Each structure stands twice: as structure tokens, then as C-alpha cells.
Coordinates of C-alpha atoms in Angstrom, one line a residue:
P135 CA -27.3 83.6 -7.2
G136 CA -29.2 81.6 -9.8
L137 CA -29.9 81.4 -13.4
S138 CA -31.1 84.5 -15.2
V139 CA -32.3 84.4 -18.9
T140 CA -33.6 87.4 -20.7
R141 CA -34.6 87.7 -24.3
T142 CA -35.5 90.9 -25.9
A143 CA -38.0 89.8 -28.5
P144 CA -41.6 90.3 -27.2
S145 CA -42.7 86.8 -28.0
Q146 CA -39.8 85.2 -26.2
L147 CA -39.6 83.9 -22.7
A148 CA -37.9 86.0 -20.0
C149 CA -37.4 84.6 -16.5
D150 CA -35.4 84.9 -13.4
M151 CA -35.1 81.6 -11.6
H152 CA -33.3 81.6 -8.2
A153 CA -31.6 78.6 -6.9
S154 CA -33.2 79.3 -3.5
A155 CA -36.6 78.5 -5.0
L156 CA -35.4 75.0 -5.6
A157 CA -33.5 74.5 -2.4
R158 CA -36.5 73.1 -0.5
P159 CA -37.1 69.4 -0.8
G160 CA -40.0 68.7 -3.1
A161 CA -39.9 72.2 -4.6
F162 CA -39.9 72.9 -8.3
A163 CA -40.1 75.9 -10.5
R164 CA -43.2 76.2 -12.6
P165 CA -42.7 78.5 -15.6
V166 CA -45.1 81.3 -16.3
A167 CA -45.6 82.3 -19.9
V168 CA -44.4 85.7 -20.9
R169 CA -46.1 87.7 -23.5
R170 CA -45.4 91.1 -25.1
G171 CA -42.0 91.4 -23.5
V172 CA -43.1 91.5 -19.9
A173 CA -40.8 89.4 -17.8
R174 CA -42.3 87.3 -15.0
R175 CA -40.6 85.2 -12.4
F176 CA -40.9 81.5 -12.0
R177 CA -43.3 80.6 -9.2
S178 CA -42.0 78.0 -6.8
S179 CA -44.3 75.4 -5.4
T180 CA -43.9 72.7 -2.9
V181 CA -45.4 69.5 -3.9
A182 CA -46.0 67.0 -1.1
R183 CA -45.0 63.6 -2.5
A184 CA -45.9 60.6 -0.4
S185 CA -43.2 58.1 0.2
A186 CA -42.9 54.8 2.0
T187 CA -43.2 54.7 5.7
A188 CA -42.2 52.1 8.3
D189 CA -43.3 51.7 11.9
P190 CA -41.1 49.3 13.9
N191 CA -43.6 49.3 16.8
P192 CA -47.1 49.5 15.4
D193 CA -50.2 49.7 17.6
A194 CA -51.4 46.2 18.8
S195 CA -54.9 46.8 17.2
I196 CA -53.3 47.3 13.8
V197 CA -51.1 44.2 14.2
A198 CA -54.2 42.1 15.1
K199 CA -55.9 43.4 12.0
A200 CA -52.9 42.8 9.8
K201 CA -52.6 39.2 10.9
Q202 CA -55.8 38.5 9.1
W203 CA -54.4 39.6 5.7
P204 CA -52.9 37.1 3.2
T205 CA -49.2 36.4 3.3
W206 CA -46.4 36.7 0.7
G207 CA -42.8 35.7 0.9
C208 CA -39.6 35.2 -1.1
E209 CA -36.1 34.0 -0.7
A210 CA -33.0 36.3 -0.5
S211 CA -32.9 38.3 -3.8
T212 CA -32.9 41.8 -5.3
F213 CA -35.6 43.0 -7.6
P214 CA -37.3 46.2 -8.8
W215 CA -41.0 46.7 -7.9
S216 CA -43.8 49.2 -8.7
Y217 CA -47.0 49.7 -6.8
G218 CA -50.2 50.2 -8.7
S219 CA -52.1 50.8 -5.5
Q220 CA -51.1 51.5 -1.9
E221 CA -49.8 48.5 0.0
T222 CA -49.6 48.1 3.7
C223 CA -47.6 45.1 5.1
L224 CA -46.6 43.6 8.4
V225 CA -43.3 41.7 8.3
I226 CA -43.6 38.2 10.0
K227 CA -40.0 37.0 9.4
G228 CA -36.8 37.9 7.5
E229 CA -35.1 41.1 6.7
A230 CA -35.1 43.4 3.6
T231 CA -34.1 46.9 2.7
V232 CA -36.4 48.7 0.3
T233 CA -35.0 51.7 -1.5
M234 CA -37.6 53.9 -3.0
D235 CA -36.9 55.8 -6.3
D236 CA -37.1 59.0 -4.3
G237 CA -34.2 57.9 -2.1
T238 CA -36.2 56.9 0.9
V239 CA -34.9 53.7 2.5
V240 CA -37.2 51.4 4.4
E241 CA -35.7 48.7 6.7
L242 CA -38.1 45.7 7.1
K243 CA -37.7 43.4 10.1
P244 CA -40.1 41.2 11.9
G245 CA -42.9 43.3 13.5
T246 CA -42.4 46.3 11.1
L247 CA -45.5 47.8 9.6
A248 CA -44.7 49.5 6.3
T249 CA -46.8 51.4 3.8
F250 CA -45.9 51.9 0.1
P251 CA -47.9 54.5 -1.8
A252 CA -49.7 53.9 -5.1
G253 CA -47.6 54.9 -8.1
S254 CA -44.3 54.5 -6.3
S255 CA -41.4 52.4 -7.5
C256 CA -38.5 50.8 -5.6
T257 CA -35.8 48.2 -5.4
W258 CA -36.2 45.3 -2.8
D259 CA -33.0 43.9 -1.4
V260 CA -34.2 40.8 0.6
K261 CA -31.3 39.9 2.9
Q262 CA -33.0 37.0 4.7
A263 CA -36.0 35.1 3.3
I264 CA -39.0 37.3 4.1
E265 CA -42.6 36.7 4.8
K266 CA -45.2 39.4 5.3
H267 CA -48.9 39.9 5.7
Y268 CA -50.1 42.5 3.1
S269 CA -53.2 44.5 2.1
F270 CA -53.8 46.7 -1.0
D271 CA -56.0 49.7 -0.6

């Protein structure tokens, strides 16, 4: 099972890519150049990609530290957002659902500590006006 491509000319690419190599989350096939008609397989690699995390019951010492950070808030709305650097936030009030571009869904409610990695993008769906403490790393 999988895609098999073979070309006979020595300078052309020959590969054997199996669907099972791509079945693991975060896996991708990395092509390997083929020269002089010698066929090689694609090598599969697993790339760990950080995604957003949420802790509905963070440690009290982390909460105490977060309460010293600046605050941000907004009314009920939906908007796209991208993170240039990692953000950690502690929700003070309100509710929102944040859907990351990788499909991860983060539910934010009062007391939730969430981390959004640098370089990630998402869509915020603020259901009730939200206020949060935040820190950029």
C-alpha cells in the first residue's frame, strides 16, 4: 500500500513511498536524491511541533507570579492571531475557544494557564468578554 514511482532514466528520481510512513502524527517523508539510476526510499522523520497547551489547575506559585504580569482584554469577538514569540497567559475572567492552525483547540476559562508557542497562528473565538494576565518569552 502506498505510492510507487519509478523512472528508468539514470538522472530521474525513483522512490517508494509507503502510506505507513505518513500515518504517524507529525511525520513527513523527506525525499532523498537518486543518482545514476539507483533507487532509494524516502526516509520518514517525526518532527515534534509544539502546540498550545492549557492547564485548568495551575500550581499556586505560577498563579502568584502570573498575577504580576500586565493584563489584556477584549469583548466577545472572533479574530485571527499569530504569535511572534511565546506567550503564557492566565485567564482572569470570561471565556474563549482558541483553535490553532494545527487543529489543537484550547478552552480558556477563569483560572486557566495557557501557553502559545512562538510562530504559531490561531483563531480566537471570545464567547464572553475576556481578561487575562500575559507574558511574552
